[in-house]
Coordinates of C-alpha atoms and ligand atoms in Angstrom, one line a residue:
M23 CA 0.0 0.0 0.0
K24 CA 2.8 2.3 1.0
Q25 CA 4.6 1.5 -2.3
K26 CA 1.5 2.3 -4.3
K27 CA 1.2 5.7 -2.6
L28 CA 4.8 6.4 -3.3
Y29 CA 4.3 5.3 -7.0
L30 CA 1.3 7.6 -7.2
L31 CA 3.2 10.5 -5.8
C32 CA 6.0 9.9 -8.2
C33 CA 3.6 10.0 -11.1
I34 CA 2.0 13.2 -10.0
F35 CA 5.5 14.8 -9.6
L36 CA 6.6 13.7 -13.0
L37 CA 3.4 15.0 -14.6
L38 CA 3.8 18.4 -12.9
F39 CA 7.4 18.5 -14.0
Q40 CA 6.5 17.8 -17.6
V41 CA 3.7 20.4 -17.6
S42 CA 6.1 23.0 -16.2
C43 CA 8.7 22.1 -18.7
S44 CA 6.4 22.2 -21.7
K45 CA 5.1 25.6 -20.4
K46 CA 8.6 26.9 -20.5
T47 CA 9.1 25.8 -24.1
T48 CA 5.9 27.4 -25.3
E49 CA 6.9 30.6 -23.4
K50 CA 10.2 30.7 -25.2
V51 CA 8.5 30.4 -28.6
I52 CA 6.2 33.3 -28.0
I53 CA 8.8 35.7 -26.6
V54 CA 8.1 39.1 -28.0
P55 CA 11.2 41.0 -29.4
E56 CA 12.0 44.3 -27.7
I57 CA 13.7 47.4 -29.0
K58 CA 14.8 50.3 -27.0
I59 CA 14.7 53.8 -28.4
G60 CA 16.6 56.6 -26.6
L61 CA 15.3 60.1 -27.5
T62 CA 16.6 63.4 -26.3
V63 CA 15.2 66.8 -27.3
Y64 CA 16.6 70.4 -26.9
R65 CA 13.4 71.6 -25.2
K66 CA 10.2 69.6 -24.8
D67 CA 8.2 72.8 -24.4
D68 CA 9.0 73.9 -27.9
T69 CA 5.7 73.7 -29.7
F70 CA 7.0 72.0 -32.9
I71 CA 9.3 69.6 -31.0
N72 CA 6.4 68.6 -28.8
M73 CA 4.4 67.8 -31.9
I74 CA 7.2 65.6 -33.2
V75 CA 7.6 63.8 -29.9
A76 CA 3.9 63.1 -29.6
N77 CA 3.8 61.7 -33.2
I78 CA 6.9 59.5 -32.6
Q79 CA 5.1 58.0 -29.5
E80 CA 2.0 57.4 -31.7
E81 CA 4.2 55.6 -34.3
G82 CA 5.6 53.5 -31.5
K83 CA 2.2 52.4 -30.2
E84 CA 1.0 51.6 -33.7
A85 CA 4.1 49.5 -34.5
E86 CA 3.8 47.6 -31.3
Q87 CA 0.3 46.5 -32.3
Q88 CA 1.1 45.8 -36.0
K89 CA 4.4 44.1 -35.6
N90 CA 3.9 42.3 -32.3
I91 CA 7.0 43.8 -30.7
K92 CA 7.7 45.6 -27.5
I93 CA 9.0 49.1 -27.9
T94 CA 10.5 51.0 -25.0
M95 CA 11.0 54.7 -25.5
N96 CA 13.0 56.7 -23.1
I97 CA 12.4 60.4 -23.8
M98 CA 14.6 63.0 -22.2
D99 CA 14.2 66.8 -22.1
A100 CA 17.6 68.7 -22.2
K101 CA 15.7 72.0 -21.2
G102 CA 18.1 74.0 -23.4
S103 CA 21.3 72.7 -21.8
Q104 CA 23.9 70.9 -23.8
T105 CA 25.6 69.7 -20.7
M106 CA 22.4 68.1 -19.5
Q107 CA 21.9 66.5 -23.0
N108 CA 25.4 65.0 -22.9
E109 CA 24.6 63.4 -19.5
H110 CA 21.3 62.1 -21.0
I111 CA 23.2 60.5 -23.8
D112 CA 25.6 58.8 -21.5
K113 CA 22.7 57.5 -19.5
L114 CA 20.9 56.2 -22.7
I115 CA 24.0 54.5 -23.9
E116 CA 24.5 52.9 -20.4
Q117 CA 20.9 51.6 -20.5
G118 CA 21.8 49.8 -23.7
C119 CA 19.4 51.5 -26.1
D120 CA 19.4 50.1 -29.7
V121 CA 19.2 53.5 -31.4
L122 CA 19.6 57.1 -30.3
C123 CA 17.4 59.9 -31.7
V124 CA 18.9 63.3 -30.9
N125 CA 17.5 66.8 -31.3
L126 CA 20.7 68.7 -30.4
V127 CA 20.7 71.7 -28.1
D128 CA 23.8 73.0 -29.9
R129 CA 24.1 71.7 -33.4
T130 CA 27.9 72.3 -33.5
V131 CA 28.7 69.6 -30.9
A132 CA 27.5 66.5 -32.7
A133 CA 31.1 65.1 -33.0
T134 CA 31.4 64.1 -29.3
I135 CA 28.0 62.5 -29.3
I136 CA 28.8 60.5 -32.5
D137 CA 32.1 59.3 -31.1
K138 CA 30.4 58.0 -27.9
A139 CA 27.7 56.3 -29.8
K140 CA 30.2 54.8 -32.2
A141 CA 32.3 53.4 -29.3
A142 CA 29.1 51.6 -28.1
N143 CA 28.0 50.7 -31.7
I144 CA 24.6 52.5 -31.3
P145 CA 23.3 54.2 -34.5
V146 CA 22.3 57.9 -34.2
I147 CA 19.5 59.8 -35.9
F148 CA 19.7 63.5 -35.5
F149 CA 16.6 65.5 -36.3
N150 CA 15.4 69.1 -36.7
R151 CA 18.7 70.6 -35.7
E152 CA 21.1 69.7 -38.4
P153 CA 24.8 68.9 -37.6
V154 CA 27.4 70.0 -40.1
K155 CA 28.2 67.6 -43.0
E156 CA 31.7 66.9 -41.6
D157 CA 30.3 65.6 -38.3
L158 CA 27.7 63.5 -40.0
E159 CA 30.5 61.9 -42.1
R160 CA 32.4 60.7 -39.0
W161 CA 30.5 57.3 -39.0
D162 CA 28.3 55.5 -41.5
K163 CA 25.6 54.8 -38.8
V164 CA 24.7 58.5 -38.4
Y165 CA 21.7 60.0 -40.1
Y166 CA 19.7 63.2 -40.3
V167 CA 15.9 63.6 -40.6
G168 CA 14.5 67.1 -41.2
A169 CA 13.2 69.4 -43.9
E170 CA 14.9 71.9 -46.3
A171 CA 14.9 75.3 -44.7
S172 CA 15.1 77.1 -48.0
E173 CA 11.9 75.5 -49.2
S174 CA 9.9 76.8 -46.2
G175 CA 11.3 80.3 -46.9
K176 CA 10.3 80.2 -50.6
L177 CA 6.8 79.1 -49.6
E178 CA 6.5 81.8 -47.0
G179 CA 7.5 84.3 -49.7
Q180 CA 4.8 82.8 -51.9
I181 CA 2.2 83.5 -49.3
V182 CA 3.2 87.2 -49.2
I183 CA 3.1 87.4 -53.0
E184 CA -0.4 86.0 -53.0
Q185 CA -1.5 88.5 -50.3
Y186 CA 0.0 91.4 -52.3
H187 CA -1.8 90.3 -55.6
K188 CA -5.1 89.9 -53.7
N189 CA -4.9 93.3 -52.1
H190 CA -2.3 95.9 -53.1
A191 CA -3.5 98.0 -50.1
I192 CA -1.2 95.9 -47.9
D193 CA 1.3 98.5 -49.0
K194 CA -0.3 100.9 -46.6
N195 CA 1.7 104.0 -47.5
G196 CA 1.4 103.2 -51.2
D197 CA 5.2 103.7 -51.9
G198 CA 5.4 100.5 -54.0
K199 CA 7.5 98.8 -51.3
L200 CA 6.7 96.5 -48.4
Q201 CA 8.2 97.9 -45.2
Y202 CA 8.9 94.8 -43.1
V203 CA 10.3 93.5 -39.8
V204 CA 11.7 89.9 -39.3
L205 CA 11.3 87.8 -36.2
E206 CA 14.1 85.3 -36.4
G207 CA 14.6 81.9 -34.8
E208 CA 17.5 81.0 -32.7
Q209 CA 20.9 82.3 -34.0
G210 CA 22.9 79.5 -35.7
H211 CA 19.8 77.3 -36.4
Q212 CA 19.8 76.2 -40.0
D213 CA 16.1 77.2 -40.2
A214 CA 16.5 80.7 -39.0
L215 CA 18.9 82.3 -41.6
L216 CA 17.7 80.4 -44.6
R217 CA 14.0 80.9 -44.0
T218 CA 14.5 84.7 -43.9
E219 CA 16.9 84.7 -46.9
Y220 CA 14.7 82.7 -49.2
A221 CA 11.4 84.4 -48.2
V222 CA 12.8 87.9 -49.0
K223 CA 14.5 86.6 -52.2
T224 CA 11.3 85.0 -53.5
I225 CA 9.2 88.1 -52.8
T226 CA 11.7 90.5 -54.5
E227 CA 12.2 88.1 -57.5
A228 CA 8.4 88.3 -58.0
G229 CA 8.9 92.1 -58.6
I230 CA 7.7 93.3 -55.2
Q231 CA 10.1 95.7 -53.6
M232 CA 11.0 95.2 -49.9
D233 CA 12.2 97.7 -47.4
K234 CA 13.6 96.2 -44.1
L235 CA 12.9 98.2 -41.0
A236 CA 14.2 95.8 -38.4
G237 CA 15.1 92.2 -37.7
D238 CA 16.1 90.3 -34.6
T239 CA 16.0 86.9 -32.9
A240 CA 13.2 85.9 -30.6
N241 CA 14.6 82.4 -30.2
W242 CA 11.4 80.7 -31.6
L243 CA 9.5 81.9 -28.6
R244 CA 6.1 83.6 -28.5
S245 CA 6.9 85.7 -25.4
Q246 CA 10.2 87.0 -26.7
A247 CA 8.5 87.9 -30.0
E248 CA 5.8 89.9 -28.2
T249 CA 8.5 91.9 -26.3
K250 CA 10.5 92.6 -29.5
M251 CA 7.3 93.6 -31.3
N252 CA 6.3 96.0 -28.6
Q253 CA 9.7 97.7 -29.0
W254 CA 9.4 97.9 -32.8
L255 CA 5.9 99.3 -32.5
Q256 CA 7.2 102.2 -30.4
I257 CA 9.7 103.0 -33.1
Y258 CA 8.0 102.2 -36.4
D259 CA 4.3 102.2 -35.4
D260 CA 2.1 102.3 -38.6
K261 CA 5.1 102.0 -40.9
I262 CA 5.2 98.2 -40.5
E263 CA 3.3 96.6 -43.4
L264 CA 4.6 93.0 -43.1
I265 CA 5.9 90.8 -40.3
L266 CA 7.9 87.9 -41.5
C267 CA 8.4 85.2 -38.8
N268 CA 10.6 82.2 -38.9
N269 CA 8.0 80.2 -37.0
D270 CA 4.3 80.3 -35.9
D271 CA 4.9 80.8 -32.2
M272 CA 6.8 84.1 -32.9
A273 CA 4.0 85.1 -35.3
L274 CA 1.5 84.6 -32.5
G275 CA 3.7 86.7 -30.2
A276 CA 3.7 89.5 -32.7
I277 CA -0.1 89.3 -33.0
D278 CA -0.3 89.4 -29.1
A279 CA 1.6 92.7 -29.2
Y280 CA -0.9 94.3 -31.6
E281 CA -3.9 92.9 -29.8
N282 CA -2.8 94.2 -26.4
I283 CA -3.0 97.8 -27.8
E284 CA -6.0 97.0 -30.0
K285 CA -4.1 98.0 -33.1
E286 CA -5.0 96.8 -36.6
L287 CA -2.7 94.0 -37.8
P288 CA -0.4 94.3 -40.8
V289 CA 0.3 91.1 -42.8
V290 CA 1.8 88.5 -40.5
V291 CA 3.2 85.2 -41.8
G292 CA 4.6 82.2 -40.0
I293 CA 6.0 78.7 -40.5
D294 CA 5.0 75.3 -38.9
G295 CA 1.2 75.1 -39.3
T296 CA 0.6 74.6 -35.5
A297 CA -3.0 74.2 -34.3
L298 CA -2.9 77.7 -32.7
A299 CA -1.6 79.2 -36.0
I300 CA -4.3 77.6 -38.0
E301 CA -6.9 78.9 -35.5
A302 CA -5.4 82.4 -35.9
M303 CA -5.6 82.1 -39.7
A304 CA -9.3 81.1 -39.4
Q305 CA -9.8 84.2 -37.3
G306 CA -8.2 86.4 -40.0
K307 CA -5.3 87.4 -37.7
L308 CA -2.5 85.4 -39.4
A309 CA -2.2 85.9 -43.1
G310 CA -0.7 82.4 -43.7
T311 CA 1.7 79.7 -42.6
V312 CA 3.7 76.9 -44.1
K313 CA 3.2 73.4 -42.8
N314 CA 6.4 71.9 -41.3
D315 CA 5.2 68.3 -41.4
A316 CA 5.7 67.0 -37.9
E317 CA 3.7 63.9 -38.6
K318 CA 5.8 62.9 -41.6
Q319 CA 9.1 63.7 -39.9
A320 CA 8.1 61.6 -36.8
E321 CA 7.1 58.8 -39.1
L322 CA 10.5 58.9 -40.9
I323 CA 12.5 59.1 -37.6
F324 CA 10.6 56.2 -36.2
K325 CA 10.8 54.0 -39.3
L326 CA 14.5 54.7 -39.6
G327 CA 15.0 54.0 -35.9
Y328 CA 13.0 50.8 -36.1
H329 CA 15.1 49.4 -39.0
L330 CA 18.3 50.3 -37.3
A331 CA 17.3 48.8 -34.0
M332 CA 16.3 45.6 -35.8
G333 CA 19.7 45.5 -37.4
E334 CA 18.1 45.8 -40.9
D335 CA 19.7 47.4 -44.0
V336 CA 18.0 50.8 -44.0
T337 CA 18.9 51.6 -47.6
K338 CA 16.8 48.6 -48.7
N339 CA 13.8 49.9 -46.9
M340 CA 14.0 53.7 -47.2
Y341 CA 15.3 56.3 -49.6
L342 CA 18.2 58.2 -48.2
L343 CA 19.9 61.1 -49.8
R344 CA 23.7 60.5 -49.9
E345 CA 23.0 57.5 -47.6
K346 CA 22.4 59.9 -44.7
Y347 CA 19.6 62.4 -45.1
I348 CA 15.9 62.1 -45.2
F349 CA 13.8 65.3 -45.8
A350 CA 10.1 65.8 -45.4
Q351 CA 8.4 68.3 -47.7
Y352 CA 6.9 71.7 -46.6
S353 CA 3.6 72.9 -48.0
I354 CA 1.4 76.0 -47.8
V355 CA -1.5 75.7 -45.4
R356 CA -4.8 76.3 -47.2
L357 CA -7.8 76.6 -44.9
E358 CA -10.2 75.8 -47.8
E359 CA -8.4 72.4 -48.3
M360 CA -8.5 71.4 -44.7
T361 CA -11.0 69.0 -43.3
K362 CA -12.0 69.2 -39.6
E363 CA -10.2 65.9 -39.1
D364 CA -6.9 67.5 -40.3
E365 CA -7.3 70.3 -37.8
Y366 CA -7.8 67.9 -34.9
K367 CA -4.8 65.8 -35.8
K368 CA -2.4 68.6 -35.3
Ligands
BGC10 C1 10.6 75.0 -36.1 C2 10.5 75.8 -34.9 C3 11.2 75.2 -33.8 C4 12.6 74.8 -34.1 C5 13.3 74.0 -33.0 C6 12.0 74.6 -36.4 O1 12.1 73.8 -37.5 O2 10.0 75.6 -37.2 O3 9.2 76.1 -34.6 O4 11.2 76.0 -32.7 O5 12.6 74.0 -35.3 O6 14.5 73.6 -33.3
CA11 CA1 4.9 100.6 -48.3

Protein backbone atom coordinates (compact mmCIF):
# COMPACT_ATOMS: atom_id res chain seq x y z
CA MET A 1 0.00 0.00 0.00
CA LYS A 2 2.80 2.32 1.00
CA GLN A 3 4.59 1.51 -2.26
CA LYS A 4 1.46 2.26 -4.26
CA LYS A 5 1.16 5.65 -2.59
CA LEU A 6 4.81 6.37 -3.34
CA TYR A 7 4.30 5.33 -6.96
CA LEU A 8 1.27 7.62 -7.24
CA LEU A 9 3.18 10.54 -5.76
CA CYS A 10 6.03 9.93 -8.19
CA CYS A 11 3.58 9.95 -11.11
CA ILE A 12 2.03 13.24 -9.99
CA PHE A 13 5.46 14.78 -9.57
CA LEU A 14 6.57 13.66 -13.04
CA LEU A 15 3.37 15.00 -14.58
CA LEU A 16 3.79 18.38 -12.89
CA PHE A 17 7.42 18.49 -13.96
CA GLN A 18 6.46 17.76 -17.56
CA VAL A 19 3.73 20.40 -17.55
CA SER A 20 6.09 23.04 -16.17
CA CYS A 21 8.75 22.09 -18.75
CA SER A 22 6.38 22.22 -21.70
CA LYS A 23 5.05 25.56 -20.40
CA LYS A 24 8.56 26.92 -20.46
CA THR A 25 9.14 25.79 -24.05
CA THR A 26 5.95 27.44 -25.28
CA GLU A 27 6.87 30.63 -23.41
CA LYS A 28 10.19 30.66 -25.22
CA VAL A 29 8.48 30.36 -28.57
CA ILE A 30 6.16 33.32 -27.99
CA ILE A 31 8.81 35.67 -26.57
CA VAL A 32 8.14 39.14 -28.01
CA PRO A 33 11.21 40.95 -29.37
CA GLU A 34 11.99 44.25 -27.71
CA ILE A 35 13.66 47.36 -29.04
CA LYS A 36 14.80 50.30 -26.97
CA ILE A 37 14.73 53.78 -28.44
CA GLY A 38 16.55 56.58 -26.63
CA LEU A 39 15.33 60.06 -27.47
CA THR A 40 16.59 63.42 -26.29
CA VAL A 41 15.22 66.83 -27.31
CA TYR A 42 16.60 70.36 -26.92
CA ARG A 43 13.38 71.58 -25.25
CA LYS A 44 10.21 69.63 -24.82
CA ASP A 45 8.16 72.79 -24.37
CA ASP A 46 9.00 73.94 -27.91
CA THR A 47 5.66 73.67 -29.74
CA PHE A 48 7.03 72.03 -32.88
CA ILE A 49 9.33 69.61 -31.02
CA ASN A 50 6.43 68.65 -28.81
CA MET A 51 4.40 67.80 -31.93
CA ILE A 52 7.24 65.60 -33.23
CA VAL A 53 7.65 63.76 -29.92
CA ALA A 54 3.90 63.11 -29.61
CA ASN A 55 3.83 61.74 -33.16
CA ILE A 56 6.86 59.48 -32.56
CA GLN A 57 5.09 58.04 -29.51
CA GLU A 58 2.02 57.40 -31.66
CA GLU A 59 4.15 55.65 -34.27
CA GLY A 60 5.63 53.47 -31.52
CA LYS A 61 2.20 52.43 -30.24
CA GLU A 62 1.00 51.57 -33.74
CA ALA A 63 4.13 49.54 -34.52
CA GLU A 64 3.79 47.59 -31.26
CA GLN A 65 0.34 46.46 -32.32
CA GLN A 66 1.09 45.81 -35.97
CA LYS A 67 4.44 44.08 -35.59
CA ASN A 68 3.89 42.27 -32.30
CA ILE A 69 6.96 43.80 -30.75
CA LYS A 70 7.71 45.60 -27.50
CA ILE A 71 9.03 49.11 -27.95
CA THR A 72 10.52 50.98 -25.01
CA MET A 73 11.01 54.68 -25.54
CA ASN A 74 13.02 56.73 -23.13
CA ILE A 75 12.36 60.41 -23.83
CA MET A 76 14.58 63.03 -22.21
CA ASP A 77 14.24 66.81 -22.11
CA ALA A 78 17.56 68.74 -22.15
CA LYS A 79 15.75 71.99 -21.24
CA GLY A 80 18.08 74.05 -23.39
CA SER A 81 21.29 72.73 -21.77
CA GLN A 82 23.89 70.89 -23.85
CA THR A 83 25.61 69.71 -20.65
CA MET A 84 22.38 68.08 -19.52
CA GLN A 85 21.88 66.54 -22.95
CA ASN A 86 25.38 65.03 -22.86
CA GLU A 87 24.55 63.43 -19.52
CA HIS A 88 21.30 62.09 -20.97
CA ILE A 89 23.20 60.55 -23.85
CA ASP A 90 25.63 58.83 -21.46
CA LYS A 91 22.65 57.46 -19.55
CA LEU A 92 20.86 56.20 -22.66
CA ILE A 93 24.03 54.47 -23.85
CA GLU A 94 24.51 52.90 -20.42
CA GLN A 95 20.93 51.64 -20.47
CA GLY A 96 21.77 49.82 -23.68
CA CYS A 97 19.38 51.49 -26.11
CA ASP A 98 19.37 50.13 -29.68
CA VAL A 99 19.18 53.51 -31.39
CA LEU A 100 19.64 57.12 -30.31
CA CYS A 101 17.39 59.91 -31.66
CA VAL A 102 18.95 63.29 -30.93
CA ASN A 103 17.50 66.78 -31.29
CA LEU A 104 20.67 68.70 -30.42
CA VAL A 105 20.71 71.72 -28.15
CA ASP A 106 23.84 73.02 -29.85
CA ARG A 107 24.13 71.71 -33.36
CA THR A 108 27.88 72.30 -33.50
CA VAL A 109 28.74 69.65 -30.90
CA ALA A 110 27.54 66.53 -32.71
CA ALA A 111 31.06 65.07 -33.01
CA THR A 112 31.41 64.15 -29.32
CA ILE A 113 28.02 62.46 -29.31
CA ILE A 114 28.79 60.54 -32.50
CA ASP A 115 32.10 59.30 -31.08
CA LYS A 116 30.45 58.05 -27.89
CA ALA A 117 27.70 56.28 -29.85
CA LYS A 118 30.23 54.77 -32.23
CA ALA A 119 32.26 53.35 -29.33
CA ALA A 120 29.08 51.64 -28.10
CA ASN A 121 28.00 50.74 -31.66
CA ILE A 122 24.62 52.49 -31.31
CA PRO A 123 23.34 54.20 -34.49
CA VAL A 124 22.33 57.87 -34.18
CA ILE A 125 19.51 59.76 -35.87
CA PHE A 126 19.75 63.54 -35.52
CA PHE A 127 16.59 65.47 -36.27
CA ASN A 128 15.36 69.05 -36.67
CA ARG A 129 18.70 70.63 -35.68
CA GLU A 130 21.14 69.66 -38.37
CA PRO A 131 24.80 68.93 -37.59
CA VAL A 132 27.41 70.00 -40.12
CA LYS A 133 28.24 67.61 -42.96
CA GLU A 134 31.74 66.86 -41.61
CA ASP A 135 30.27 65.62 -38.34
CA LEU A 136 27.68 63.45 -40.05
CA GLU A 137 30.47 61.87 -42.05
CA ARG A 138 32.35 60.66 -38.97
CA TRP A 139 30.52 57.34 -39.01
CA ASP A 140 28.27 55.49 -41.45
CA LYS A 141 25.60 54.80 -38.81
CA VAL A 142 24.73 58.49 -38.40
CA TYR A 143 21.68 60.02 -40.08
CA TYR A 144 19.68 63.25 -40.28
CA VAL A 145 15.91 63.63 -40.63
CA GLY A 146 14.50 67.10 -41.23
CA ALA A 147 13.22 69.45 -43.90
CA GLU A 148 14.89 71.88 -46.32
CA ALA A 149 14.86 75.32 -44.70
CA SER A 150 15.14 77.14 -48.04
CA GLU A 151 11.92 75.50 -49.22
CA SER A 152 9.94 76.84 -46.25
CA GLY A 153 11.35 80.32 -46.91
CA LYS A 154 10.27 80.16 -50.56
CA LEU A 155 6.76 79.08 -49.60
CA GLU A 156 6.47 81.81 -46.96
CA GLY A 157 7.51 84.29 -49.65
CA GLN A 158 4.83 82.80 -51.93
CA ILE A 159 2.16 83.52 -49.30
CA VAL A 160 3.21 87.19 -49.21
CA ILE A 161 3.13 87.40 -53.03
CA GLU A 162 -0.41 85.98 -53.03
CA GLN A 163 -1.49 88.47 -50.34
CA TYR A 164 -0.03 91.36 -52.34
CA HIS A 165 -1.77 90.35 -55.56
CA LYS A 166 -5.05 89.86 -53.73
CA ASN A 167 -4.85 93.28 -52.14
CA HIS A 168 -2.30 95.95 -53.12
CA ALA A 169 -3.48 97.99 -50.13
CA ILE A 170 -1.23 95.91 -47.86
CA ASP A 171 1.34 98.47 -49.04
CA LYS A 172 -0.26 100.90 -46.61
CA ASN A 173 1.67 104.04 -47.54
CA GLY A 174 1.45 103.22 -51.25
CA ASP A 175 5.15 103.75 -51.94
CA GLY A 176 5.39 100.54 -53.98
CA LYS A 177 7.50 98.81 -51.34
CA LEU A 178 6.68 96.53 -48.42
CA GLN A 179 8.15 97.88 -45.20
CA TYR A 180 8.86 94.81 -43.08
CA VAL A 181 10.32 93.47 -39.85
CA VAL A 182 11.67 89.94 -39.31
CA LEU A 183 11.30 87.83 -36.19
CA GLU A 184 14.12 85.33 -36.44
CA GLY A 185 14.57 81.93 -34.83
CA GLU A 186 17.54 80.98 -32.70
CA GLN A 187 20.87 82.26 -34.02
CA GLY A 188 22.90 79.54 -35.69
CA HIS A 189 19.85 77.32 -36.35
CA GLN A 190 19.78 76.23 -40.01
CA ASP A 191 16.08 77.16 -40.24
CA ALA A 192 16.51 80.74 -39.04
CA LEU A 193 18.88 82.31 -41.56
CA LEU A 194 17.73 80.37 -44.60
CA ARG A 195 14.03 80.93 -44.05
CA THR A 196 14.51 84.70 -43.93
CA GLU A 197 16.89 84.74 -46.88
CA TYR A 198 14.65 82.70 -49.18
CA ALA A 199 11.41 84.42 -48.17
CA VAL A 200 12.84 87.85 -49.01
CA LYS A 201 14.48 86.58 -52.21
CA THR A 202 11.26 84.98 -53.45
CA ILE A 203 9.22 88.15 -52.85
CA THR A 204 11.71 90.48 -54.52
CA GLU A 205 12.20 88.10 -57.47
CA ALA A 206 8.44 88.33 -58.04
CA GLY A 207 8.93 92.08 -58.57
CA ILE A 208 7.72 93.29 -55.17
CA GLN A 209 10.15 95.72 -53.57
CA MET A 210 11.04 95.22 -49.94
CA ASP A 211 12.24 97.72 -47.38
CA LYS A 212 13.63 96.23 -44.15
CA LEU A 213 12.89 98.23 -41.01
CA ALA A 214 14.25 95.82 -38.41
CA GLY A 215 15.10 92.20 -37.69
CA ASP A 216 16.15 90.32 -34.57
CA THR A 217 16.00 86.93 -32.93
CA ALA A 218 13.17 85.95 -30.63
CA ASN A 219 14.56 82.40 -30.23
CA TRP A 220 11.42 80.71 -31.64
CA LEU A 221 9.46 81.94 -28.63
CA ARG A 222 6.06 83.62 -28.47
CA SER A 223 6.87 85.69 -25.36
CA GLN A 224 10.17 87.02 -26.74
CA ALA A 225 8.49 87.88 -30.04
CA GLU A 226 5.82 89.87 -28.22
CA THR A 227 8.47 91.86 -26.31
CA LYS A 228 10.45 92.55 -29.49
CA MET A 229 7.32 93.60 -31.34
CA ASN A 230 6.35 96.00 -28.55
CA GLN A 231 9.74 97.70 -28.96
CA TRP A 232 9.40 97.95 -32.75
CA LEU A 233 5.88 99.31 -32.47
CA GLN A 234 7.25 102.16 -30.35
CA ILE A 235 9.73 103.01 -33.08
CA TYR A 236 7.97 102.20 -36.37
CA ASP A 237 4.29 102.15 -35.43
CA ASP A 238 2.14 102.32 -38.58
CA LYS A 239 5.12 102.03 -40.91
CA ILE A 240 5.17 98.25 -40.46
CA GLU A 241 3.35 96.59 -43.37
CA LEU A 242 4.63 93.05 -43.11
CA ILE A 243 5.90 90.83 -40.28
CA LEU A 244 7.94 87.88 -41.53
CA CYS A 245 8.36 85.23 -38.84
CA ASN A 246 10.64 82.21 -38.87
CA ASN A 247 7.98 80.19 -37.02
CA ASP A 248 4.33 80.33 -35.92
CA ASP A 249 4.93 80.82 -32.21
CA MET A 250 6.76 84.08 -32.94
CA ALA A 251 3.99 85.14 -35.34
CA LEU A 252 1.50 84.60 -32.53
CA GLY A 253 3.71 86.68 -30.22
CA ALA A 254 3.69 89.54 -32.74
CA ILE A 255 -0.11 89.29 -32.97
CA ASP A 256 -0.30 89.42 -29.14
CA ALA A 257 1.57 92.74 -29.18
CA TYR A 258 -0.93 94.28 -31.61
CA GLU A 259 -3.94 92.86 -29.80
CA ASN A 260 -2.76 94.21 -26.43
CA ILE A 261 -3.00 97.75 -27.76
CA GLU A 262 -5.95 96.96 -30.02
CA LYS A 263 -4.06 97.97 -33.09
CA GLU A 264 -4.97 96.84 -36.59
CA LEU A 265 -2.71 94.03 -37.77
CA PRO A 266 -0.44 94.26 -40.82
CA VAL A 267 0.29 91.09 -42.85
CA VAL A 268 1.78 88.48 -40.48
CA VAL A 269 3.19 85.20 -41.83
CA GLY A 270 4.63 82.20 -40.03
CA ILE A 271 5.97 78.68 -40.53
CA ASP A 272 5.01 75.33 -38.89
CA GLY A 273 1.23 75.08 -39.25
CA THR A 274 0.57 74.58 -35.54
CA ALA A 275 -2.99 74.20 -34.27
CA LEU A 276 -2.95 77.69 -32.75
CA ALA A 277 -1.59 79.23 -35.95
CA ILE A 278 -4.33 77.60 -38.00
CA GLU A 279 -6.88 78.95 -35.52
CA ALA A 280 -5.35 82.44 -35.90
CA MET A 281 -5.62 82.06 -39.68
CA ALA A 282 -9.26 81.08 -39.40
CA GLN A 283 -9.83 84.21 -37.29
CA GLY A 284 -8.16 86.35 -39.96
CA LYS A 285 -5.27 87.41 -37.72
CA LEU A 286 -2.49 85.42 -39.36
CA ALA A 287 -2.24 85.86 -43.13
CA GLY A 288 -0.72 82.43 -43.66
CA THR A 289 1.65 79.69 -42.61
CA VAL A 290 3.75 76.90 -44.10
CA LYS A 291 3.23 73.37 -42.84
CA ASN A 292 6.37 71.91 -41.29
CA ASP A 293 5.23 68.30 -41.41
CA ALA A 294 5.69 67.01 -37.86
CA GLU A 295 3.70 63.86 -38.57
CA LYS A 296 5.79 62.92 -41.59
CA GLN A 297 9.08 63.73 -39.86
CA ALA A 298 8.08 61.63 -36.85
CA GLU A 299 7.10 58.76 -39.14
CA LEU A 300 10.51 58.93 -40.88
CA ILE A 301 12.47 59.14 -37.62
CA PHE A 302 10.57 56.20 -36.20
CA LYS A 303 10.80 54.05 -39.32
CA LEU A 304 14.53 54.66 -39.65
CA GLY A 305 15.03 54.02 -35.93
CA TYR A 306 13.04 50.81 -36.12
CA HIS A 307 15.07 49.37 -39.02
CA LEU A 308 18.34 50.34 -37.33
CA ALA A 309 17.30 48.85 -34.01
CA MET A 310 16.29 45.62 -35.76
CA GLY A 311 19.71 45.53 -37.43
CA GLU A 312 18.13 45.77 -40.90
CA ASP A 313 19.66 47.37 -43.98
CA VAL A 314 18.01 50.81 -44.03
CA THR A 315 18.89 51.59 -47.65
CA LYS A 316 16.80 48.59 -48.71
CA ASN A 317 13.79 49.93 -46.85
CA MET A 318 13.99 53.71 -47.20
CA TYR A 319 15.25 56.33 -49.62
CA LEU A 320 18.24 58.16 -48.15
CA LEU A 321 19.92 61.10 -49.81
CA ARG A 322 23.69 60.52 -49.88
CA GLU A 323 22.97 57.53 -47.59
CA LYS A 324 22.43 59.92 -44.67
CA TYR A 325 19.63 62.42 -45.15
CA ILE A 326 15.87 62.13 -45.23
CA PHE A 327 13.82 65.28 -45.83
CA ALA A 328 10.09 65.81 -45.44
CA GLN A 329 8.36 68.34 -47.69
CA TYR A 330 6.89 71.66 -46.64
CA SER A 331 3.56 72.90 -48.02
CA ILE A 332 1.43 76.04 -47.78
CA VAL A 333 -1.49 75.66 -45.36
CA ARG A 334 -4.76 76.33 -47.21
CA LEU A 335 -7.77 76.57 -44.94
CA GLU A 336 -10.17 75.76 -47.75
CA GLU A 337 -8.38 72.44 -48.33
CA MET A 338 -8.46 71.42 -44.69
CA THR A 339 -10.99 69.04 -43.26
CA LYS A 340 -12.04 69.22 -39.64
CA GLU A 341 -10.21 65.94 -39.07
CA ASP A 342 -6.91 67.48 -40.26
CA GLU A 343 -7.28 70.30 -37.75
CA TYR A 344 -7.85 67.92 -34.88
CA LYS A 345 -4.84 65.79 -35.84
CA LYS A 346 -2.39 68.64 -35.30
C1 LIG B 1 10.58 74.97 -36.14
C2 LIG B 1 10.49 75.84 -34.93
C3 LIG B 1 11.17 75.16 -33.77
C4 LIG B 1 12.61 74.78 -34.12
C5 LIG B 1 13.27 74.04 -33.01
C6 LIG B 1 12.03 74.65 -36.41
O1 LIG B 1 12.12 73.79 -37.53
O2 LIG B 1 10.00 75.61 -37.25
O3 LIG B 1 9.15 76.09 -34.59
O4 LIG B 1 11.17 76.04 -32.66
O5 LIG B 1 12.62 74.03 -35.30
O6 LIG B 1 14.54 73.59 -33.34
CA1 LIG C 1 4.93 100.60 -48.32
